[in-house]
Amino acid sequence: MSLGAMAASAEELSEADVKRLALEAILENPEIVMQAVEILRQRDQQAKAEAVKTVLEQQRDLLERDPNAPVIGNPDGDVTVVEFFDYNCPYCKRAAPVIHGAIEQDPDLRVVYREWPILGEDSVFAARAALAARKQGKYEEFHWALMDLKGRANEASVMRVARELGMDEAQLRADMQAPEVETHIQISMSLAEQLGFSGTPSFVIGDALAPGLIPEDELKRLIGVAREAK
């Protein structure tokens, strides 16, 4: 049959014919369905990876060097861990000692905290209070105290912690309304969305994203990979 005849024949196929032939092909070779699914999955993963790579390239300075983001550890460290967290997230509380231990064991590690209060108004209050604590030089103490807090972080418990740390409660409440506090939270929301994070804790370590609770050995591995890439 000539090419022209084949083309004409193909054009004569109805939509029903095409569907029937496709179904027959699938029934004869069912593995092609899984192959197609795998191809689509790989394409989706590749697209997401490229999108994340672009975000990291464009937002690296904001992620790691935002002057409005608290830094714990060595401010001049060679590797930066960025953590998005919520004080009422139980997994963040479980991650806290892992991060604390990494800071103590690695003198060249710097940790940037992105307050990302996504678990209700209590979390927003806690995040605002923690960010406001910077004005009294108490952010790090306040952060660890809130992470150690038993029960929910809310207005009553957050202010109790502030008093226990000897903070000026009236000043803290006033500083919670500062524009830089709102700016920090809004930037956290924006960055988390761009990176595709859906919950806390979530980490950025070098070029790697690590959503969810991160085990100590995995944290060390990712820090090592980021350090080798320098």
Tab-separated table of C-alpha atoms in Angstrom:
chain	number	residue	atom	x	y	z
A	1	MET	CA	0.000	0.000	0.000
A	2	SER	CA	1.336	3.437	-0.901
A	3	LEU	CA	1.933	6.120	1.725
A	4	GLY	CA	-0.934	8.086	0.284
A	5	ALA	CA	-3.256	5.114	0.588
A	6	MET	CA	-2.119	4.468	4.170
A	7	ALA	CA	-2.757	8.099	5.051
A	8	ALA	CA	-6.166	7.966	3.434
A	9	SER	CA	-6.957	4.772	5.303
A	10	ALA	CA	-5.903	6.347	8.597
A	11	GLU	CA	-8.070	9.365	7.915
A	12	GLU	CA	-11.062	7.054	7.393
A	13	LEU	CA	-10.760	5.672	10.932
A	14	SER	CA	-13.469	6.981	13.181
A	15	GLU	CA	-12.893	8.007	16.781
A	16	ALA	CA	-14.543	4.760	17.838
A	17	ASP	CA	-12.118	2.802	15.640
A	18	VAL	CA	-9.122	4.548	17.185
A	19	LYS	CA	-10.386	3.805	20.693
A	20	ARG	CA	-11.029	0.157	19.767
A	21	LEU	CA	-7.541	-0.267	18.327
A	22	ALA	CA	-5.989	1.385	21.382
A	23	LEU	CA	-7.957	-0.912	23.694
A	24	GLU	CA	-6.905	-3.958	21.706
A	25	ALA	CA	-3.266	-2.871	21.947
A	26	ILE	CA	-3.579	-2.451	25.711
A	27	LEU	CA	-5.267	-5.813	26.150
A	28	GLU	CA	-2.562	-7.517	24.105
A	29	ASN	CA	0.245	-5.638	25.870
A	30	PRO	CA	-1.018	-4.532	29.320
A	31	GLU	CA	2.508	-3.593	30.371
A	32	ILE	CA	2.362	-0.503	28.150
A	33	VAL	CA	-0.030	1.096	30.638
A	34	MET	CA	2.523	0.865	33.434
A	35	GLN	CA	5.220	2.054	31.060
A	36	ALA	CA	3.146	5.098	30.191
A	37	VAL	CA	2.467	5.810	33.872
A	38	GLU	CA	6.168	5.556	34.653
A	39	ILE	CA	7.056	7.912	31.785
A	40	LEU	CA	4.537	10.463	33.056
A	41	ARG	CA	5.843	10.077	36.622
A	42	GLN	CA	9.422	10.660	35.498
A	43	ARG	CA	8.408	13.702	33.482
A	44	ASP	CA	6.522	15.105	36.461
A	45	GLN	CA	9.497	14.550	38.782
A	46	GLN	CA	11.843	16.155	36.279
A	47	ALA	CA	9.563	19.166	35.889
A	48	LYS	CA	9.316	19.592	39.662
A	49	ALA	CA	13.091	19.256	40.058
A	50	GLU	CA	13.686	21.903	37.412
A	51	ALA	CA	11.151	24.209	39.059
A	52	VAL	CA	12.821	23.796	42.464
A	53	LYS	CA	16.252	24.370	40.945
A	54	THR	CA	15.018	27.636	39.468
A	55	VAL	CA	13.531	28.767	42.783
A	56	LEU	CA	16.753	27.961	44.633
A	57	GLU	CA	18.797	29.888	42.083
A	58	GLN	CA	16.508	32.904	42.260
A	59	GLN	CA	15.830	32.902	46.002
A	60	ARG	CA	19.120	31.644	47.460
A	61	ASP	CA	20.042	34.968	49.056
A	62	LEU	CA	16.578	35.402	50.549
A	63	LEU	CA	16.581	31.851	51.888
A	64	GLU	CA	20.043	31.933	53.427
A	65	ARG	CA	20.900	35.611	53.936
A	66	ASP	CA	17.667	37.389	54.760
A	67	PRO	CA	18.668	39.911	57.462
A	68	ASN	CA	15.129	39.618	58.815
A	69	ALA	CA	15.478	35.894	59.554
A	70	PRO	CA	16.934	34.588	62.839
A	71	VAL	CA	20.252	32.748	62.633
A	72	ILE	CA	21.483	30.249	65.222
A	73	GLY	CA	24.865	28.577	65.223
A	74	ASN	CA	27.873	30.053	63.455
A	75	PRO	CA	26.699	33.145	61.519
A	76	ASP	CA	29.772	32.734	59.282
A	77	GLY	CA	29.380	28.987	58.843
A	78	ASP	CA	30.087	27.339	55.509
A	79	VAL	CA	26.828	25.358	55.359
A	80	THR	CA	23.347	26.759	55.967
A	81	VAL	CA	20.316	24.764	57.047
A	82	VAL	CA	17.033	26.602	56.525
A	83	GLU	CA	14.122	25.278	58.582
A	84	PHE	CA	10.466	26.159	58.063
A	85	PHE	CA	8.605	25.334	61.267
A	86	ASP	CA	5.608	25.886	63.532
A	87	TYR	CA	5.757	25.906	67.343
A	88	ASN	CA	2.628	23.734	67.543
A	89	CYS	CA	3.947	21.101	65.146
A	90	PRO	CA	4.802	17.904	67.079
A	91	TYR	CA	7.295	16.862	64.395
A	92	CYS	CA	9.065	20.224	64.684
A	93	LYS	CA	9.406	19.612	68.416
A	94	ARG	CA	10.932	16.203	67.681
A	95	ALA	CA	13.293	17.773	65.150
A	96	ALA	CA	14.429	20.489	67.578
A	97	PRO	CA	16.928	18.349	69.556
A	98	VAL	CA	18.323	16.987	66.278
A	99	ILE	CA	18.991	20.521	65.035
A	100	HIS	CA	20.300	21.605	68.433
A	101	GLY	CA	22.693	18.661	68.502
A	102	ALA	CA	23.930	19.399	64.988
A	103	ILE	CA	24.676	22.996	65.974
A	104	GLU	CA	26.645	21.866	69.021
A	105	GLN	CA	28.608	19.224	67.093
A	106	ASP	CA	29.334	21.246	63.944
A	107	PRO	CA	31.102	24.578	64.599
A	108	ASP	CA	30.743	25.578	60.928
A	109	LEU	CA	26.972	25.151	60.735
A	110	ARG	CA	24.536	28.037	60.561
A	111	VAL	CA	20.782	27.521	60.898
A	112	VAL	CA	18.295	30.001	59.486
A	113	TYR	CA	14.818	29.859	60.979
A	114	ARG	CA	11.745	30.640	58.899
A	115	GLU	CA	8.780	31.042	61.200
A	116	TRP	CA	5.933	29.441	59.245
A	117	PRO	CA	2.835	29.412	61.485
A	118	ILE	CA	0.338	27.243	59.629
A	119	LEU	CA	-1.458	25.552	62.518
A	120	GLY	CA	-3.861	28.259	63.594
A	121	GLU	CA	-3.928	31.596	65.370
A	122	ASP	CA	-2.062	30.236	68.401
A	123	SER	CA	0.854	29.416	66.118
A	124	VAL	CA	0.739	32.904	64.599
A	125	PHE	CA	0.864	34.418	68.086
A	126	ALA	CA	3.840	32.230	69.042
A	127	ALA	CA	5.715	33.075	65.845
A	128	ARG	CA	5.122	36.800	66.311
A	129	ALA	CA	6.303	36.622	69.906
A	130	ALA	CA	9.451	34.713	68.972
A	131	LEU	CA	10.341	37.174	66.229
A	132	ALA	CA	9.632	40.090	68.569
A	133	ALA	CA	11.952	38.551	71.173
A	134	ARG	CA	14.857	39.605	68.957
A	135	LYS	CA	14.422	43.174	70.203
A	136	GLN	CA	15.309	41.945	73.686
A	137	GLY	CA	18.136	39.681	72.513
A	138	LYS	CA	16.182	36.599	73.543
A	139	TYR	CA	15.263	34.844	70.316
A	140	GLU	CA	17.396	31.731	70.749
A	141	GLU	CA	16.416	31.199	74.397
A	142	PHE	CA	12.782	31.844	73.566
A	143	HIS	CA	12.890	29.492	70.577
A	144	TRP	CA	14.236	26.524	72.516
A	145	ALA	CA	11.873	27.207	75.421
A	146	LEU	CA	8.856	27.186	73.112
A	147	MET	CA	10.081	23.995	71.469
A	148	ASP	CA	10.345	22.403	74.931
A	149	LEU	CA	6.896	23.636	75.907
A	150	LYS	CA	4.505	20.927	77.065
A	151	GLY	CA	1.111	21.377	75.530
A	152	ARG	CA	-0.002	23.935	72.998
A	153	ALA	CA	1.806	27.201	72.413
A	154	ASN	CA	-0.871	29.867	72.839
A	155	GLU	CA	-1.038	33.375	74.255
A	156	ALA	CA	-1.058	32.246	77.884
A	157	SER	CA	1.759	29.710	77.616
A	158	VAL	CA	3.894	31.885	75.318
A	159	MET	CA	3.707	34.851	77.694
A	160	ARG	CA	4.431	32.593	80.655
A	161	VAL	CA	7.641	31.507	78.932
A	162	ALA	CA	8.506	35.148	78.251
A	163	ARG	CA	8.129	36.013	81.935
A	164	GLU	CA	10.193	32.993	82.970
A	165	LEU	CA	12.990	34.273	80.710
A	166	GLY	CA	12.828	37.675	82.366
A	167	MET	CA	11.469	39.447	79.328
A	168	ASP	CA	9.517	42.704	79.336
A	169	GLU	CA	6.028	41.498	78.430
A	170	ALA	CA	4.684	44.915	77.507
A	171	GLN	CA	7.591	45.551	75.163
A	172	LEU	CA	7.209	42.077	73.670
A	173	ARG	CA	3.535	42.659	72.897
A	174	ALA	CA	4.334	45.996	71.288
A	175	ASP	CA	7.210	44.561	69.236
A	176	MET	CA	4.962	41.759	67.969
A	177	GLN	CA	3.185	44.378	65.850
A	178	ALA	CA	6.379	45.604	64.153
A	179	PRO	CA	6.306	45.540	60.323
A	180	GLU	CA	9.365	43.294	60.120
A	181	VAL	CA	7.517	40.588	62.057
A	182	GLU	CA	4.683	40.483	59.518
A	183	THR	CA	7.180	40.701	56.649
A	184	HIS	CA	9.101	37.683	57.907
A	185	ILE	CA	5.972	35.544	58.152
A	186	GLN	CA	4.704	36.596	54.720
A	187	ILE	CA	8.073	35.817	53.108
A	188	SER	CA	8.070	32.407	54.803
A	189	MET	CA	4.645	31.699	53.340
A	190	SER	CA	5.785	32.766	49.874
A	191	LEU	CA	9.031	30.785	49.915
A	192	ALA	CA	7.318	27.651	51.213
A	193	GLU	CA	4.752	27.848	48.428
A	194	GLN	CA	7.420	28.361	45.761
A	195	LEU	CA	9.384	25.377	47.057
A	196	GLY	CA	6.298	23.178	47.129
A	197	PHE	CA	6.366	22.555	50.878
A	198	SER	CA	3.052	21.369	52.297
A	199	GLY	CA	3.839	20.979	55.995
A	200	THR	CA	6.288	21.469	58.819
A	201	PRO	CA	9.072	20.931	59.438
A	202	SER	CA	10.632	21.413	56.021
A	203	PHE	CA	14.309	22.006	55.341
A	204	VAL	CA	16.519	23.450	52.640
A	205	ILE	CA	20.112	22.222	52.872
A	206	GLY	CA	22.285	23.332	49.997
A	207	ASP	CA	20.484	22.196	46.853
A	208	ALA	CA	18.420	19.597	48.696
A	209	LEU	CA	14.863	19.887	49.968
A	210	ALA	CA	13.941	17.730	52.943
A	211	PRO	CA	10.261	17.945	53.855
A	212	GLY	CA	9.202	16.279	57.087
A	213	LEU	CA	10.961	15.062	60.213
A	214	ILE	CA	14.623	14.520	59.419
A	215	PRO	CA	16.662	11.820	61.222
A	216	GLU	CA	20.058	12.775	62.632
A	217	ASP	CA	22.036	10.624	60.207
A	218	GLU	CA	20.178	12.028	57.195
A	219	LEU	CA	20.724	15.588	58.403
A	220	LYS	CA	24.447	14.947	58.730
A	221	ARG	CA	24.556	13.349	55.286
A	222	LEU	CA	22.837	16.310	53.630
A	223	ILE	CA	25.107	18.759	55.448
A	224	GLY	CA	28.100	16.777	54.195
A	225	VAL	CA	26.819	16.819	50.627
A	226	ALA	CA	26.254	20.573	50.799
A	227	ARG	CA	29.739	21.090	52.217
A	228	GLU	CA	31.372	19.009	49.491
A	229	ALA	CA	29.540	21.035	46.849
A	230	LYS	CA	31.136	24.280	48.028
